[in-house]
């Protein structure tokens, strides 16, 4: 249990005695405490460690706390001190007694106009004082307003406040740009959903007008006992806030004067510019209305409202019902949303829900979103994210996955929480009951197994390791490539699919122990690509790919984890989920479709009906990913079809500024090879007609490329050019008639034919060509298992009957081999030490000589150049940051110059690059629509539990 979860009542914190626990929040824990020095009772809030975990965040928080402490107003809780004692950082503040406004509303029901003004004027006066100082509260709600025993009104919890403008810059030392609490605090609620302004709901900036909107919601509830924006689900509530106008107040309570209704309606304008601009404007209007009340002759409408006021107990029942859905915690509302009453379920079964509602949710600051998931109960959003950085030097030192994290976000909260010990997360899944999240964490060294971590949601506890698994079990190739992951079968069992020969492996979800291992039985050669949610406690869905006469195909199968039996669910759709037991959601391209689903035959039924488009794909040949909760709420990343508009870029040997070449945008893949003179280029491309990889070749000047190799049922890819551009090598992969990989050579200057096979493998092996010797007489290539766990380096001559010779093997991965310009040295990358690093050795008839490390850390690709004065240099890249070293040989002994940073850095939008012999760099850049994702789309309103096929 973390320190923040322990009740420390009865203990001392410096001069403070912690009397009793008052509550817990996103920022920390609050105690009633006695101050022995001053003999007074205070509220003491101990901040969570992550709130002030590093010096920069602590300094920013300190500045903002001082600014908040400077607010002196009888209606604002006074902050006494901001202190650190030992490992505890906390602040003390005035302890205020009395019921909250939501408790009073529960007792009184809809309030009279006089009562609304009695409370509303001091609330707006307190907020006006904050707004004058440029501070927005951001969480105005009845629970944050206390009514004292003598009638005093106090606004609580300015701890969520944001410095909304430059007004504080003169009074807060060394602020520079405007600071904000939300830049400091992770994991807290920034506003409460029922009182959110539209700009908050959409992740926009918050200003004093945001508070004005929240005030309008509070006033509306005080006047009617109802929330102005009804909604049974989180998504429908947010959608209503963003697009719906509230019903007129006088339809619920005719005694409310037109003047007050107009005032509240202006508070609730969607456009911030059309609202009252700050709380001072609202206070002035309320005071004017109060003055009219004091002079009945001048305000007959108001007098009539007072005479016929609907206060007291008349609306007590209505208020309680509203509070069940709104005020007693959002969890109840979500629970009702997902479970529903029998009547609600019956009503759902009778008709198709519509129209759909869509809400965009922002991801965590300074992170792009790699994957988004929603818990089965619809309460929690999980985001696997990647931290963004502009620090090239620091980037070069990070390991693969170091920037990848898990964030969770409750859907009644408006900031995500970074999960402790989630760095290097690869994939993860919610348990069927939504109470747990298990994820796979990359090891710190490449030759170690991955960690299987389990997080219990709602406990505040960090995740714990329950076991280890080989990375091949989830189909890991690299941090940038999709993996097939795993799924839950029930709340105690996980399911994985192994590499070939394919087996279904079940694992205990609490201990990480293997339970069963059963051969997967299906009557077609295929490659598993992704595991999806189960359709019952022994059957899950499996995405597969294969080749046939139609091209590259992707289907979804059902797999019985107890027998290994498998069958087709839907063809030509790589992603699918079963919803409500009888409906199937699936994707083709960037469009989501729905159809019926027969749980007996486990197949799609009826016609496919498009639901919506715009799902983000990972490239041009896959389909969009999504996740769905039991209630039918869908989450996906926006962006549409990716990978079809990529461009070719270059940097010459002396320039660090990239230049786009004039070749048209195309669906280029990550392989590119360039000749020694820098003018001939060979690329892998996705064929629009059948999704097969084919090869294109041409010149940089003039900018011309054309297709030279293409097959209807085989991929040809991973191609390399010889130094003079007269020869090329590539890999061919297929599953027809069997799964196989071939290493071939061909002439890239003609039509590319005839091809000649140098080596071939059946089963789960990949033959990756890396380089052609400068004498054009041999090829160096890798023999990799499909799981990527090991890769040996071979060379083979081009003469007839030549046999491959192994250069490097063992349990490590050796790859990216390149011969030096004179052919006497071979450089490559290897993770034999636990980290991919660049190595070099002499090369001759007897193989490799003594191996010499080149990089001082991570290295992912290598290439050779020759300087103007004839010095051979070895370049290597670490996370797209380029380094080089001079390499000399004397009587077979290798000597290295110092490591030099070239100043050239390729961004995250760059694919695989290649060097010409002068140092010119050619690479593929992603399309503009492949920019990092910073938001998640949530869509609801499509699905019912109807036993029949959904209505068209």
Coordinates of C-alpha atoms in Angstrom, one line a residue, residues 93 123 142 175-176 193 217 228 230 244 277 280 282 291 316 371 446 462 471 566 687 743 752 800-801 884 894:
X93 CA -5.6 26.0 4.9
X123 CA -20.2 32.5 -4.7
X142 CA -22.2 22.2 -5.5
X175 CA 7.1 32.9 -14.1
X176 CA 8.0 33.5 -17.7
X193 CA -18.4 16.0 -15.9
X217 CA -25.2 24.6 -14.5
X228 CA -29.5 20.9 -17.9
X230 CA -29.1 14.9 -19.4
X244 CA -27.4 20.5 -26.9
X277 CA -17.0 37.1 -19.4
X280 CA -18.0 39.8 -11.8
X282 CA -22.7 37.5 -13.2
X291 CA -32.4 45.0 -5.8
X316 CA -37.5 16.8 -2.9
X371 CA -3.3 2.6 -28.8
X446 CA 17.0 -7.4 -25.6
X462 CA 1.2 0.0 -8.4
X471 CA 8.7 -11.6 -26.6
X566 CA -10.7 -22.9 -35.4
X687 CA 0.2 -2.4 -54.6
X743 CA 16.4 -14.9 -51.1
X752 CA 13.8 -7.1 -63.0
X800 CA 25.8 -21.5 -59.5
X801 CA 25.6 -24.1 -56.8
X884 CA 30.1 8.4 -37.2
X894 CA 41.1 -2.2 -36.7

